Amino acid sequence: MLKGDLMSLPNKSTPDLQSCPIRDVLDRIGDQWSFLILLELQDGVRRFSELNRAIDDVSKQMLSRTLKRLEQDGFVHRQLYPEIPPRVEYRLTELGRSFLVPLNALVAWADAHHSTIRNCRKTYDAAP
Amino acid sequence: MLKGDLMSLPNKSTPDLQSCPIRDVLDRIGDQWSFLILLELQDGVRRFSELNRAIDDVSKQMLSRTLKRLEQDGFVHRQLYPEIPPRVEYRLTELGRSFLVPLNALVAWADAHHSTIRNCRKTYDAAP
DNA sequence: CGGCATCCCCAGAGATACTG
DNA sequence: CAGTATCTCTGGGGATGCCG
């Protein structure tokens, strides 16, 4: 039952975080914006400003940084049209699309269990 | 295709992060330790010190804080045995176990695509 | 329009020490 | 053993402004 995968989690004797797949991946896309961008791109191509508007509480600074990292890791493809004014389009790569599967599973789980979690918090906080 | 779920992602007009399930959930378990703890607990009951040893680069400070949050959110059950010296056992709740499904999907994905990602980074960084 | 550079600031992680 | 308390400090994110 994923024993093999878990064995590749050994924090023991592997001070290098990069060597642990899940830690390496989550350190990159576990931030506040990455997954929102990926979800936004799942419907197709988006321009920078479109993403900025779609995720309305992200600054263009963070959007820029996050997109660059996603591009760097191969989740996203960046296409520049050298027009004036410049136009840039972002789309998911094959890798990025494949990531949508586990990501959407997570979204579905969160959606299904959110109210339960919120109730747990209330109960917990109500206790002395 | 999960359109319904995506519509519940609207950052627009919902300044309250709590109201977005996936953001709320990921803000809590998207940190560096939560998912490692959950994975460690999937094999059964663990004592505090066992977790501390299993995840060898977590401080007991952070382990304690993270466990408390996981308990608060209902992922983990904490059982105190009032002995001397004290003994505390942690185990997954039903909710916690259900979360293992999407989590393990993510682990499997990371495991399968980690080398691809690392190659992408190299290629990207090599480019001028 | 897209995106860096710069400055600032604070939540959060580490270190250390103490307690039931 | 299983935490909590306090302090410190850093790095990641916001705000602002400039550039091609």
Short mmCIF file of C-alpha atoms (C1' of nucleotides) in Angstrom, two decimals:
data_model
loop_
_atom_site.label_atom_id
_atom_site.label_comp_id
_atom_site.label_asym_id
_atom_site.label_seq_id
_atom_site.Cartn_x
_atom_site.Cartn_y
_atom_site.Cartn_z
CA MET A 1 0.00 0.00 0.00
CA LEU A 2 2.35 2.65 -1.29
CA LYS A 3 4.95 1.30 1.08
CA GLY A 4 7.51 1.78 -1.62
CA ASP A 5 6.60 5.40 -1.96
CA LEU A 6 6.65 5.96 1.73
CA MET A 7 10.06 4.47 1.95
CA SER A 8 11.20 7.15 -0.41
CA LEU A 9 10.07 9.67 2.18
CA PRO A 10 12.87 9.01 4.59
CA ASN A 11 13.79 12.27 6.12
CA LYS A 12 16.26 10.21 7.97
CA SER A 13 19.65 10.29 6.45
CA THR A 14 18.47 12.55 3.64
CA PRO A 15 19.01 16.09 4.79
CA ASP A 16 18.49 17.13 1.18
CA LEU A 17 14.83 17.95 0.80
CA GLN A 18 15.09 17.68 -2.97
CA SER A 19 15.64 13.99 -2.65
CA CYS A 20 12.18 13.43 -1.23
CA PRO A 21 9.71 13.73 -4.12
CA ILE A 22 6.64 14.71 -2.18
CA ARG A 23 8.44 17.25 -0.07
CA ASP A 24 10.14 18.73 -3.06
CA VAL A 25 6.90 19.01 -5.00
CA LEU A 26 4.82 20.36 -2.13
CA ASP A 27 7.46 22.88 -1.24
CA ARG A 28 6.96 24.34 -4.68
CA ILE A 29 3.26 24.09 -5.36
CA GLY A 30 2.11 24.08 -1.74
CA ASP A 31 2.15 27.84 -1.58
CA GLN A 32 -0.84 30.07 -1.62
CA TRP A 33 -1.04 30.70 -5.36
CA SER A 34 0.32 27.85 -7.45
CA PHE A 35 -2.66 25.56 -7.29
CA LEU A 36 -5.09 28.41 -7.92
CA ILE A 37 -3.19 29.26 -11.07
CA LEU A 38 -3.15 25.65 -12.21
CA LEU A 39 -6.88 25.38 -11.62
CA GLU A 40 -7.48 28.58 -13.50
CA LEU A 41 -5.43 27.31 -16.42
CA GLN A 42 -7.27 24.04 -16.61
CA ASP A 43 -9.93 25.65 -18.76
CA GLY A 44 -7.41 26.84 -21.31
CA VAL A 45 -5.03 29.61 -22.22
CA ARG A 46 -4.89 32.69 -20.04
CA ARG A 47 -3.09 35.98 -20.33
CA PHE A 48 -1.19 37.43 -17.41
CA SER A 49 -3.77 40.07 -16.73
CA GLU A 50 -6.58 37.55 -16.99
CA LEU A 51 -4.98 35.44 -14.28
CA ASN A 52 -4.45 38.55 -12.23
CA ARG A 53 -8.12 39.33 -12.43
CA ALA A 54 -9.31 35.78 -11.94
CA ILE A 55 -7.32 35.40 -8.74
CA ASP A 56 -8.19 38.75 -7.44
CA ASP A 57 -6.17 38.87 -4.26
CA VAL A 58 -2.85 37.97 -5.81
CA SER A 59 -0.43 40.80 -6.47
CA LYS A 60 1.15 40.87 -9.91
CA GLN A 61 4.46 40.49 -8.14
CA MET A 62 3.49 37.15 -6.66
CA LEU A 63 1.66 36.11 -9.79
CA SER A 64 4.80 36.75 -11.78
CA ARG A 65 7.06 34.89 -9.37
CA THR A 66 4.71 31.95 -9.08
CA LEU A 67 4.22 31.65 -12.82
CA LYS A 68 7.96 31.69 -13.31
CA ARG A 69 8.40 28.85 -10.85
CA LEU A 70 5.61 26.88 -12.44
CA GLU A 71 7.25 27.41 -15.80
CA GLN A 72 10.60 26.44 -14.39
CA ASP A 73 9.21 23.21 -12.99
CA GLY A 74 7.50 22.42 -16.25
CA PHE A 75 3.88 22.81 -15.20
CA VAL A 76 3.20 25.79 -17.37
CA HIS A 77 4.21 26.98 -20.80
CA ARG A 78 4.81 30.65 -21.37
CA GLN A 79 4.31 32.14 -24.80
CA LEU A 80 5.44 35.67 -25.51
CA TYR A 81 4.06 37.61 -28.45
CA PRO A 82 6.50 40.44 -29.14
CA GLU A 83 3.85 42.95 -29.99
CA ILE A 84 3.30 46.37 -28.61
CA PRO A 85 1.90 46.33 -26.07
CA PRO A 86 3.32 42.91 -25.26
CA ARG A 87 1.05 39.92 -24.87
CA VAL A 88 1.90 36.80 -22.90
CA GLU A 89 -0.12 33.63 -22.82
CA TYR A 90 0.13 30.88 -20.27
CA ARG A 91 -1.08 27.34 -20.73
CA LEU A 92 -0.61 24.04 -18.97
CA THR A 93 1.98 21.62 -20.24
CA GLU A 94 1.37 17.89 -20.42
CA LEU A 95 2.91 17.60 -16.98
CA GLY A 96 0.70 20.36 -15.67
CA ARG A 97 -2.41 18.68 -17.03
CA SER A 98 -1.43 15.39 -15.46
CA PHE A 99 -1.13 17.15 -12.15
CA LEU A 100 -4.74 18.25 -12.40
CA VAL A 101 -5.84 14.71 -11.59
CA PRO A 102 -4.51 14.53 -8.01
CA LEU A 103 -5.17 18.23 -7.58
CA ASN A 104 -8.81 17.91 -8.47
CA ALA A 105 -9.08 14.93 -6.16
CA LEU A 106 -7.85 17.21 -3.42
CA VAL A 107 -10.28 19.95 -4.41
CA ALA A 108 -13.13 17.49 -4.35
CA TRP A 109 -12.10 16.21 -0.94
CA ALA A 110 -11.82 19.70 0.47
CA ASP A 111 -15.20 20.56 -0.93
CA ALA A 112 -16.78 17.47 0.54
CA HIS A 113 -15.25 17.75 4.00
CA HIS A 114 -14.93 21.45 4.53
CA SER A 115 -18.00 21.77 6.70
CA THR A 116 -16.90 18.83 8.83
CA ILE A 117 -13.56 20.48 9.44
CA ARG A 118 -15.14 23.76 10.34
CA ASN A 119 -17.40 22.03 12.81
CA CYS A 120 -14.43 20.25 14.36
CA ARG A 121 -12.72 23.58 14.90
CA LYS A 122 -15.76 25.06 16.55
CA THR A 123 -16.16 22.08 18.85
CA TYR A 124 -12.48 22.13 19.71
CA ASP A 125 -12.40 25.83 20.38
CA ALA A 126 -15.54 25.61 22.48
CA ALA A 127 -13.91 23.12 24.82
CA PRO A 128 -12.20 24.55 27.90
CA MET B 1 -15.67 18.73 -15.10
CA LEU B 2 -15.61 19.90 -11.53
CA LYS B 3 -16.99 23.18 -12.70
CA GLY B 4 -19.14 23.27 -9.64
CA ASP B 5 -16.14 22.96 -7.41
CA LEU B 6 -14.26 25.60 -9.29
CA MET B 7 -17.12 27.95 -8.92
CA SER B 8 -16.74 27.57 -5.20
CA LEU B 9 -13.23 28.87 -5.58
CA PRO B 10 -14.23 32.41 -6.28
CA ASN B 11 -11.66 34.61 -4.72
CA LYS B 12 -13.73 37.33 -6.19
CA SER B 13 -16.11 38.85 -3.75
CA THR B 14 -15.06 36.47 -1.01
CA PRO B 15 -12.29 38.16 0.90
CA ASP B 16 -12.77 35.52 3.59
CA LEU B 17 -10.37 32.72 2.83
CA GLN B 18 -12.31 30.35 5.06
CA SER B 19 -15.15 30.41 2.63
CA CYS B 20 -13.08 28.74 -0.07
CA PRO B 21 -12.77 25.06 0.86
CA ILE B 22 -9.60 24.25 -1.00
CA ARG B 23 -7.82 27.36 0.18
CA ASP B 24 -8.91 26.84 3.73
CA VAL B 25 -7.78 23.22 3.73
CA LEU B 26 -4.47 23.83 2.00
CA ASP B 27 -3.68 26.75 4.24
CA ARG B 28 -3.79 24.31 7.12
CA ILE B 29 -2.25 21.12 5.82
CA GLY B 30 -0.13 22.71 3.11
CA ASP B 31 2.65 23.43 5.53
CA GLN B 32 5.90 21.57 5.80
CA TRP B 33 4.91 19.02 8.42
CA SER B 34 1.21 18.20 8.38
CA PHE B 35 1.20 15.80 5.49
CA LEU B 36 4.33 14.03 6.74
CA ILE B 37 2.60 13.44 10.04
CA LEU B 38 -0.53 12.16 8.36
CA LEU B 39 1.52 9.79 6.23
CA GLU B 40 3.40 8.58 9.26
CA LEU B 41 0.13 7.92 11.06
CA GLN B 42 -1.36 5.96 8.22
CA ASP B 43 0.35 2.83 9.49
CA GLY B 44 -1.23 3.14 12.90
CA VAL B 45 -0.86 4.67 16.31
CA ARG B 46 2.23 6.71 17.09
CA ARG B 47 3.55 8.32 20.23
CA PHE B 48 4.83 11.85 20.24
CA SER B 49 8.43 10.82 20.46
CA GLU B 50 7.99 8.25 17.72
CA LEU B 51 6.73 10.91 15.38
CA ASN B 52 9.56 13.14 16.42
CA ARG B 53 12.04 10.45 15.49
CA ALA B 54 10.28 9.38 12.31
CA ILE B 55 10.29 12.93 10.97
CA ASP B 56 13.75 13.67 12.02
CA ASP B 57 14.08 17.29 11.03
CA VAL B 58 10.98 18.54 12.80
CA SER B 59 11.47 20.27 16.12
CA LYS B 60 9.24 19.13 18.94
CA GLN B 61 7.97 22.66 19.01
CA MET B 62 6.66 22.45 15.48
CA LEU B 63 5.53 18.87 15.90
CA SER B 64 3.47 19.90 18.88
CA ARG B 65 1.93 22.88 17.14
CA THR B 66 1.15 20.94 14.00
CA LEU B 67 -0.39 18.03 15.88
CA LYS B 68 -2.57 20.43 17.79
CA ARG B 69 -3.84 21.96 14.58
CA LEU B 70 -4.47 18.57 13.05
CA GLU B 71 -6.38 17.58 16.15
CA GLN B 72 -8.29 20.82 16.06
CA ASP B 73 -9.31 20.26 12.46
CA GLY B 74 -10.34 16.71 13.21
CA PHE B 75 -7.67 14.84 11.26
CA VAL B 76 -6.02 13.34 14.29
CA HIS B 77 -7.16 11.95 17.62
CA ARG B 78 -5.02 12.55 20.68
CA GLN B 79 -5.13 10.12 23.55
CA LEU B 80 -3.46 11.00 26.81
CA TYR B 81 -2.56 8.31 29.33
CA PRO B 82 -2.11 10.06 32.65
CA GLU B 83 0.81 7.95 33.73
CA ILE B 84 4.21 8.96 34.92
CA PRO B 85 5.99 9.61 32.76
CA PRO B 86 3.06 10.69 30.59
CA ARG B 87 2.26 8.85 27.40
CA VAL B 88 0.37 10.32 24.47
CA GLU B 89 -0.81 8.44 21.44
CA TYR B 90 -1.89 9.92 18.16
CA ARG B 91 -4.00 8.21 15.56
CA LEU B 92 -5.94 9.24 12.49
CA THR B 93 -9.63 9.92 12.76
CA GLU B 94 -12.10 8.79 10.14
CA LEU B 95 -11.69 12.16 8.48
CA GLY B 96 -7.93 11.83 8.58
CA ARG B 97 -8.06 8.42 6.98
CA SER B 98 -10.33 9.66 4.24
CA PHE B 99 -7.82 12.35 3.50
CA LEU B 100 -5.17 9.73 2.86
CA VAL B 101 -6.82 8.94 -0.46
CA PRO B 102 -6.16 12.26 -2.23
CA LEU B 103 -2.92 12.63 -0.29
CA ASN B 104 -1.57 9.33 -1.49
CA ALA B 105 -2.64 10.20 -5.00
CA LEU B 106 -0.47 13.28 -4.67
CA VAL B 107 2.43 11.28 -3.25
CA ALA B 108 2.17 8.84 -6.13
CA TRP B 109 2.12 11.66 -8.64
CA ALA B 110 5.12 13.35 -7.08
CA ASP B 111 6.97 10.09 -7.05
CA ALA B 112 6.18 9.42 -10.68
CA HIS B 113 7.03 12.88 -11.98
CA HIS B 114 9.77 14.05 -9.69
CA SER B 115 12.57 13.29 -12.10
CA THR B 116 10.74 15.06 -14.92
CA ILE B 117 10.39 18.16 -12.79
CA ARG B 118 14.03 18.10 -11.78
CA ASN B 119 15.02 17.83 -15.41
CA CYS B 120 12.79 20.76 -16.31
CA ARG B 121 14.52 22.85 -13.70
CA LYS B 122 17.93 21.98 -14.99
CA THR B 123 16.97 22.77 -18.55
CA TYR B 124 15.37 26.02 -17.49
CA ASP B 125 18.31 27.10 -15.38
CA ALA B 126 20.73 26.18 -18.12
CA ALA B 127 19.04 28.55 -20.54
CA PRO B 128 20.47 32.06 -20.71
"C1'" DC C 1 0.91 45.01 -20.83
"C1'" DG C 2 3.87 42.30 -18.38
"C1'" DG C 3 7.28 42.09 -15.05
"C1'" DC C 4 11.49 43.41 -12.22
"C1'" DA C 5 13.85 46.15 -8.44
"C1'" DT C 6 13.44 47.95 -3.99
"C1'" DC C 7 11.98 48.67 0.45
"C1'" DC C 8 9.40 47.26 4.36
"C1'" DC C 9 7.18 44.40 7.55
"C1'" DC C 10 5.52 40.76 10.25
"C1'" DA C 11 3.97 35.84 10.78
"C1'" DG C 12 6.13 32.01 11.69
"C1'" DA C 13 10.06 28.87 12.43
"C1'" DG C 14 14.30 27.92 15.29
"C1'" DA C 15 16.80 27.89 19.79
"C1'" DT C 16 16.75 27.57 24.45
"C1'" DA C 17 15.01 26.80 28.78
"C1'" DC C 18 11.38 25.43 32.03
"C1'" DT C 19 7.33 22.29 33.88
"C1'" DG C 20 3.84 18.61 35.23
"C1'" DC D 1 7.89 12.03 28.21
"C1'" DA D 2 5.33 15.48 26.27
"C1'" DG D 3 4.77 19.44 26.02
"C1'" DT D 4 4.75 25.18 26.95
"C1'" DA D 5 7.03 29.79 27.31
"C1'" DT D 6 9.86 33.29 25.63
"C1'" DC D 7 12.91 35.36 22.56
"C1'" DT D 8 14.96 36.10 18.37
"C1'" DC D 9 15.48 36.46 13.63
"C1'" DT D 10 14.70 35.60 8.83
"C1'" DG D 11 12.61 35.18 4.41
"C1'" DG D 12 8.58 35.47 2.00
"C1'" DG D 13 4.91 38.45 0.75
"C1'" DG D 14 2.72 43.36 0.25
"C1'" DA D 15 3.31 48.06 -1.62
"C1'" DT D 16 5.30 51.03 -4.61
"C1'" DG D 17 7.59 52.54 -8.52
"C1'" DC D 18 10.32 52.05 -12.86
"C1'" DC D 19 11.24 49.81 -17.52
"C1'" DG D 20 10.83 47.70 -22.34
#
